[in-house]
Amino acid sequence: MPECNNIYSDKKTVTVNGREYQWPVQSTVVVCFDGCDPQYIDAASQAGLIPNLDKMRGSGFAGKALASMPTFTNPNNVSIVCGVSPNVHGVSGNFYFDRETGKDVMMVDSSPVRAPTLLSAFSRAGAKVVAITAKDKLRKALGKDLDGIAFSAEKANDATEAENGIGNVEALVGRSAPDQYSADLSLFVLDAGITLLETTRPDICYLSLSDYVQHKHAPNDPQALEFMVAVDQRLGKMLSLGARLGIVADHGMSDMADAGGNPRIVYLSDLLDEAFGAGKCRVICPITDPFVRHHGALGGFIRIHLMAPDIAIHDVLNFVRNIPGVALALPRDEACLMFEVADDREGDIAVVAIKGVALGAGKADHDLSQLSGARLRSHGSLTEQVVPFITSIPVKADPTHRLRNFDIFFALLNEAI
Amino acid sequence: MPECNNIYSDKKTVTVNGREYQWPVQSTVVVCFDGCDPQYIDAASQAGLIPNLDKMRGSGFAGKALASMPTFTNPNNVSIVCGVSPNVHGVSGNFYFDRETGKDVMMVDSSPVRAPTLLSAFSRAGAKVVAITAKDKLRKALGKDLDGIAFSAEKANDATEAENGIGNVEALVGRSAPDQYSADLSLFVLDAGITLLETTRPDICYLSLSDYVQHKHAPNDPQALEFMVAVDQRLGKMLSLGARLGIVADHGMSDMADAGGNPRIVYLSDLLDEAFGAGKCRVICPITDPFVRHHGALGGFIRIHLMAPDIAIHDVLNFVRNIPGVALALPRDEACLMFEVADDREGDIAVVAIKGVALGAGKADHDLSQLSGARLRSHGSLTEQVVPFITSIPVKADPTHRLRNFDIFFALLNEAI
């Protein structure tokens, strides 16, 4: 065990955000399988295509866990590496409206992350830590204060020792950085992780994939099954290298098109403008990010900010609650309580869709041509909150504990049986 | 401090269901204000009618907390006296279908309660404990293993030393046991609590009211305001007697009628029979109890049991999710995870309504004449999950903790500041 050089650690444990983690006894790898609805695993398993995942499920632990709300990538990845919910770390979306400045904020780095990550805490306690993400904006967030290796597949060719703790990543992995709209973006993350497992043997390794495949393909589509095969082979490789492996997802994935293939979308901004006057209610789609080609910034959760003093929140709540396709509309305090979101990172109203329906701002705000005729598949709602929770070792399973995806490091490090 | 005579206690604390409670330093009273949606308090406070509650909110703690799902009386009362969620104590409704026996079970006593209550634990550790409920079936559940006083307003005239730890309750309170369909049923509970505070000074006192008034009257109705005044006066009396007081609710309350006053009801059993064949899907309304006059066994949550092997759960889920008025339909494992319900006490599918809509079994199963022309007001859904959480003393408020109504005893006993 390495010497400790940090207040977080007493040589045997590292405490961060109120949770005390045991020091890893073997290379401990968490894969955040972006958008991996449990149905993807079920479909591939039934087709006999994922022997390594099946083996983990048989001899380790196979459960389901709740993702954080809203079920988007950033809040959940940050929750997993912090080991706590969004009300602690402050990240509630990819995109938000800052009430203090009156400006829209796109999350492109770690600035909205206001809790330490367990990756940084372990690295500062002397552990060898690796974080690899599909997209670089997430690497910047998860790499906060990390004294180790952190890079993205997207910007693999730009990685440097100074910025990322490692250079020449393409040479290391043996191929070029993949296109950001490709299944290979995720496979590159896993291959880079395998290479580092073989070479530097990190104590803690976090591998965060992309949901490009799941946005485009249903669980039984050949392309989805092919992707599951490719991921499974890489998980097998990691297991053969002696890794203790945990797999969770940041969110599930739902089909949001009708029988004719047309996306089922409620354009809330248009409806609100019509009911209350143009611009009185501002709709924020927190799924918005620079990579919209596979979902058109459409998901199952939006936020409303009331922009005029003459708008009564009760009237807006009543109106929104009765729009077909809306499951739940909550004022800020109730949304924060129910979804464990920080008060200053929530809208005046949070709106959750029913399964199979997307919530948008205005029709003009979403470019559906980006879907290229594919069925809309997306996430964000309560109905994509249940995700796989699989570990390569048996872990304590308390049936009365509401398992969360952000319990995965704790389970791997502390709850082996 | 009394001598300890029980393994639960080390003379200073009592541990039950994994939570360690400090011994009460003054008479500690929790009022479960049945059906007290936060709006009742807001309305009465704005009208200047509840000075004692306002004083508590000003100088103590005034927050909101989440009730347990489904938001019915029994799961929440049992959660509050056990200090934990329904997956620990097993009570998930007033009425359920026992999959093992194939029979409907009406909860009329403590037999479904499979965790110790903190009332029993404190009583066995030597504390003087009092539990008074509106209805007797709940008294039987909450009085499980209680070595103290436990009786109901409903059966006040039947209370005996042997069964209830006290007799002659009507004489003690100074009036007859009230009608079970009356506001006075709740006031009798409070008056009995006051009398016992004056005489026996219990260490722990739990007072559970009835939601008769809230089912019949909206927050600004004169009858609701009048009831708030009567409750507030009694809370003031308890404070003047030196009680440390905490107030929570078991659930909120929503109007479920349209502009014309007609109840908005989705009769799921009828729709399922039509879609899948008669009797293939069994709908259970867990709000059902012998006291249906104020809600007609209609609430915002029902369970579906699949009664035929040829029914595919996926088809039923898809069908139910697209019924207007349904917010969420979850298979058992997801419902148990999301709502912290025990696996054997959940249906094959759990269905949650949108705000303002009731879910029923068949039209023939519900006697709407029981409403006597009043608007339907009820609960059961996610939208009645947010309830008041008020204490007479300042308590630690951790903004990152998802406060639950069943934290109230812990807050009063352990978190005074």
Tab-separated table of N, CA and C in Angstrom, chain B residues 65-118:
chain	number	residue	atom	x	y	z
B	65	ALA	N	-40.659	17.215	3.634
B	65	ALA	CA	-40.050	15.893	3.606
B	65	ALA	C	-40.832	15.013	2.639
B	66	LEU	N	-40.215	13.915	2.254
B	66	LEU	CA	-40.879	12.962	1.369
B	66	LEU	C	-41.565	11.880	2.186
B	67	ALA	N	-42.813	11.629	1.854
B	67	ALA	CA	-43.508	10.475	2.401
B	67	ALA	C	-43.066	9.229	1.635
B	68	SER	N	-43.391	8.077	2.183
B	68	SER	CA	-43.098	6.824	1.488
B	68	SER	C	-44.163	6.562	0.429
B	69	MET	N	-43.727	5.882	-0.598
B	69	MET	CA	-44.646	5.455	-1.659
B	69	MET	C	-45.122	4.041	-1.372
B	70	PRO	N	-46.362	3.698	-1.744
B	70	PRO	CA	-47.386	4.635	-2.179
B	70	PRO	C	-47.841	5.517	-1.021
B	71	THR	N	-48.296	6.708	-1.367
B	71	THR	CA	-48.594	7.704	-0.341
B	71	THR	C	-49.966	7.435	0.289
B	72	PHE	N	-49.984	6.361	1.074
B	72	PHE	CA	-51.177	5.973	1.811
B	72	PHE	C	-50.884	5.997	3.310
B	73	THR	N	-51.951	5.836	4.086
B	73	THR	CA	-51.855	5.989	5.537
B	73	THR	C	-51.007	4.906	6.199
B	74	ASN	N	-51.303	3.650	5.923
B	74	ASN	CA	-50.608	2.585	6.660
B	74	ASN	C	-49.112	2.536	6.385
B	75	PRO	N	-48.667	2.515	5.113
B	75	PRO	CA	-47.221	2.456	4.899
B	75	PRO	C	-46.494	3.601	5.591
B	76	ASN	N	-47.116	4.771	5.601
B	76	ASN	CA	-46.417	5.923	6.156
B	76	ASN	C	-46.457	5.973	7.673
B	77	ASN	N	-47.580	5.650	8.270
B	77	ASN	CA	-47.588	5.597	9.732
B	77	ASN	C	-46.608	4.553	10.248
B	78	VAL	N	-46.585	3.402	9.603
B	78	VAL	CA	-45.660	2.356	10.057
B	78	VAL	C	-44.211	2.803	9.831
B	79	SER	N	-43.956	3.477	8.696
B	79	SER	CA	-42.600	3.992	8.462
B	79	SER	C	-42.187	4.971	9.559
B	80	ILE	N	-43.098	5.843	9.940
B	80	ILE	CA	-42.748	6.865	10.936
B	80	ILE	C	-42.430	6.218	12.284
B	81	VAL	N	-43.209	5.236	12.697
B	81	VAL	CA	-42.938	4.639	14.015
B	81	VAL	C	-41.818	3.598	13.955
B	82	CYS	N	-41.441	3.172	12.742
B	82	CYS	CA	-40.266	2.285	12.623
B	82	CYS	C	-39.009	3.083	12.282
B	83	GLY	N	-39.158	4.285	11.766
B	83	GLY	CA	-38.017	5.122	11.398
B	83	GLY	C	-37.335	4.683	10.121
B	84	VAL	N	-37.998	3.869	9.345
B	84	VAL	CA	-37.411	3.323	8.110
B	84	VAL	C	-38.492	3.171	7.036
B	85	SER	N	-38.027	2.824	5.840
B	85	SER	CA	-38.927	2.756	4.686
B	85	SER	C	-39.648	1.407	4.610
B	86	PRO	N	-40.681	1.330	3.751
B	86	PRO	CA	-41.513	0.123	3.693
B	86	PRO	C	-40.761	-1.160	3.297
B	87	ASN	N	-39.632	-1.057	2.607
B	87	ASN	CA	-38.922	-2.304	2.299
B	87	ASN	C	-38.373	-2.971	3.558
B	88	VAL	N	-38.257	-2.212	4.633
B	88	VAL	CA	-37.815	-2.809	5.898
B	88	VAL	C	-38.997	-3.376	6.685
B	89	HIS	N	-40.083	-2.594	6.790
B	89	HIS	CA	-41.182	-3.050	7.660
B	89	HIS	C	-42.260	-3.830	6.929
B	90	GLY	N	-42.261	-3.762	5.594
B	90	GLY	CA	-43.139	-4.649	4.844
B	90	GLY	C	-44.543	-4.154	4.550
B	91	VAL	N	-44.934	-3.019	5.110
B	91	VAL	CA	-46.313	-2.556	4.880
B	91	VAL	C	-46.353	-1.632	3.659
B	92	SER	N	-47.043	-2.062	2.634
B	92	SER	CA	-47.033	-1.305	1.376
B	92	SER	C	-48.414	-0.818	0.969
B	93	GLY	N	-49.388	-0.975	1.848
B	93	GLY	CA	-50.733	-0.497	1.518
B	93	GLY	C	-51.689	-0.861	2.635
B	94	ASN	N	-52.930	-0.417	2.452
B	94	ASN	CA	-53.962	-0.806	3.408
B	94	ASN	C	-54.529	-2.172	3.027
B	95	PHE	N	-54.268	-2.575	1.777
B	95	PHE	CA	-54.947	-3.716	1.184
B	95	PHE	C	-54.004	-4.289	0.143
B	96	TYR	N	-53.812	-5.594	0.155
B	96	TYR	CA	-52.916	-6.164	-0.849
B	96	TYR	C	-53.308	-7.584	-1.221
B	97	PHE	N	-52.754	-8.023	-2.332
B	97	PHE	CA	-52.989	-9.360	-2.847
B	97	PHE	C	-51.800	-10.215	-2.439
B	98	ASP	N	-52.064	-11.256	-1.691
B	98	ASP	CA	-50.984	-12.131	-1.232
B	98	ASP	C	-50.711	-13.163	-2.328
B	99	ARG	N	-49.566	-13.047	-2.985
B	99	ARG	CA	-49.274	-13.927	-4.120
B	99	ARG	C	-49.181	-15.384	-3.686
B	100	GLU	N	-48.735	-15.614	-2.449
B	100	GLU	CA	-48.566	-17.005	-2.001
B	100	GLU	C	-49.903	-17.712	-1.781
B	101	THR	N	-50.828	-16.988	-1.178
B	101	THR	CA	-52.115	-17.631	-0.881
B	101	THR	C	-53.151	-17.345	-1.958
B	102	GLY	N	-52.865	-16.349	-2.816
B	102	GLY	CA	-53.849	-15.985	-3.830
B	102	GLY	C	-55.050	-15.254	-3.251
B	103	LYS	N	-54.879	-14.699	-2.051
B	103	LYS	CA	-56.015	-14.025	-1.419
B	103	LYS	C	-55.756	-12.532	-1.215
B	104	ASP	N	-56.843	-11.787	-1.227
B	104	ASP	CA	-56.747	-10.379	-0.862
B	104	ASP	C	-56.597	-10.270	0.650
B	105	VAL	N	-55.766	-9.366	1.086
B	105	VAL	CA	-55.558	-9.193	2.518
B	105	VAL	C	-55.842	-7.746	2.897
B	106	MET	N	-56.770	-7.559	3.789
B	106	MET	CA	-57.028	-6.237	4.350
B	106	MET	C	-56.179	-6.120	5.602
B	107	MET	N	-55.395	-5.051	5.678
B	107	MET	CA	-54.554	-4.898	6.863
B	107	MET	C	-55.403	-4.370	8.012
B	108	VAL	N	-55.628	-5.212	9.010
B	108	VAL	CA	-56.473	-4.807	10.137
B	108	VAL	C	-55.740	-4.881	11.472
B	109	ASP	N	-54.484	-5.332	11.436
B	109	ASP	CA	-53.731	-5.409	12.679
B	109	ASP	C	-52.234	-5.353	12.366
B	110	SER	N	-51.402	-5.812	13.292
B	110	SER	CA	-49.957	-5.648	13.105
B	110	SER	C	-49.317	-6.813	12.349
B	111	SER	N	-50.094	-7.769	11.897
B	111	SER	CA	-49.457	-8.966	11.318
B	111	SER	C	-48.565	-8.678	10.100
B	112	PRO	N	-48.883	-7.705	9.229
B	112	PRO	CA	-47.932	-7.458	8.132
B	112	PRO	C	-46.685	-6.663	8.539
B	113	VAL	N	-46.649	-6.156	9.774
B	113	VAL	CA	-45.517	-5.324	10.212
B	113	VAL	C	-44.379	-6.237	10.648
B	114	ARG	N	-43.288	-6.273	9.891
B	114	ARG	CA	-42.236	-7.221	10.227
B	114	ARG	C	-40.949	-6.555	10.707
B	115	ALA	N	-41.059	-5.367	11.229
B	115	ALA	CA	-39.919	-4.702	11.879
B	115	ALA	C	-40.408	-4.189	13.224
B	116	PRO	N	-39.513	-4.089	14.196
B	116	PRO	CA	-39.930	-3.502	15.472
B	116	PRO	C	-40.182	-2.009	15.313
B	117	THR	N	-41.082	-1.481	16.117
B	117	THR	CA	-41.301	-0.034	16.100
B	117	THR	C	-40.417	0.618	17.156
B	118	LEU	N	-40.104	1.867	16.931
B	118	LEU	CA	-39.317	2.573	17.965
B	118	LEU	C	-40.170	2.806	19.203
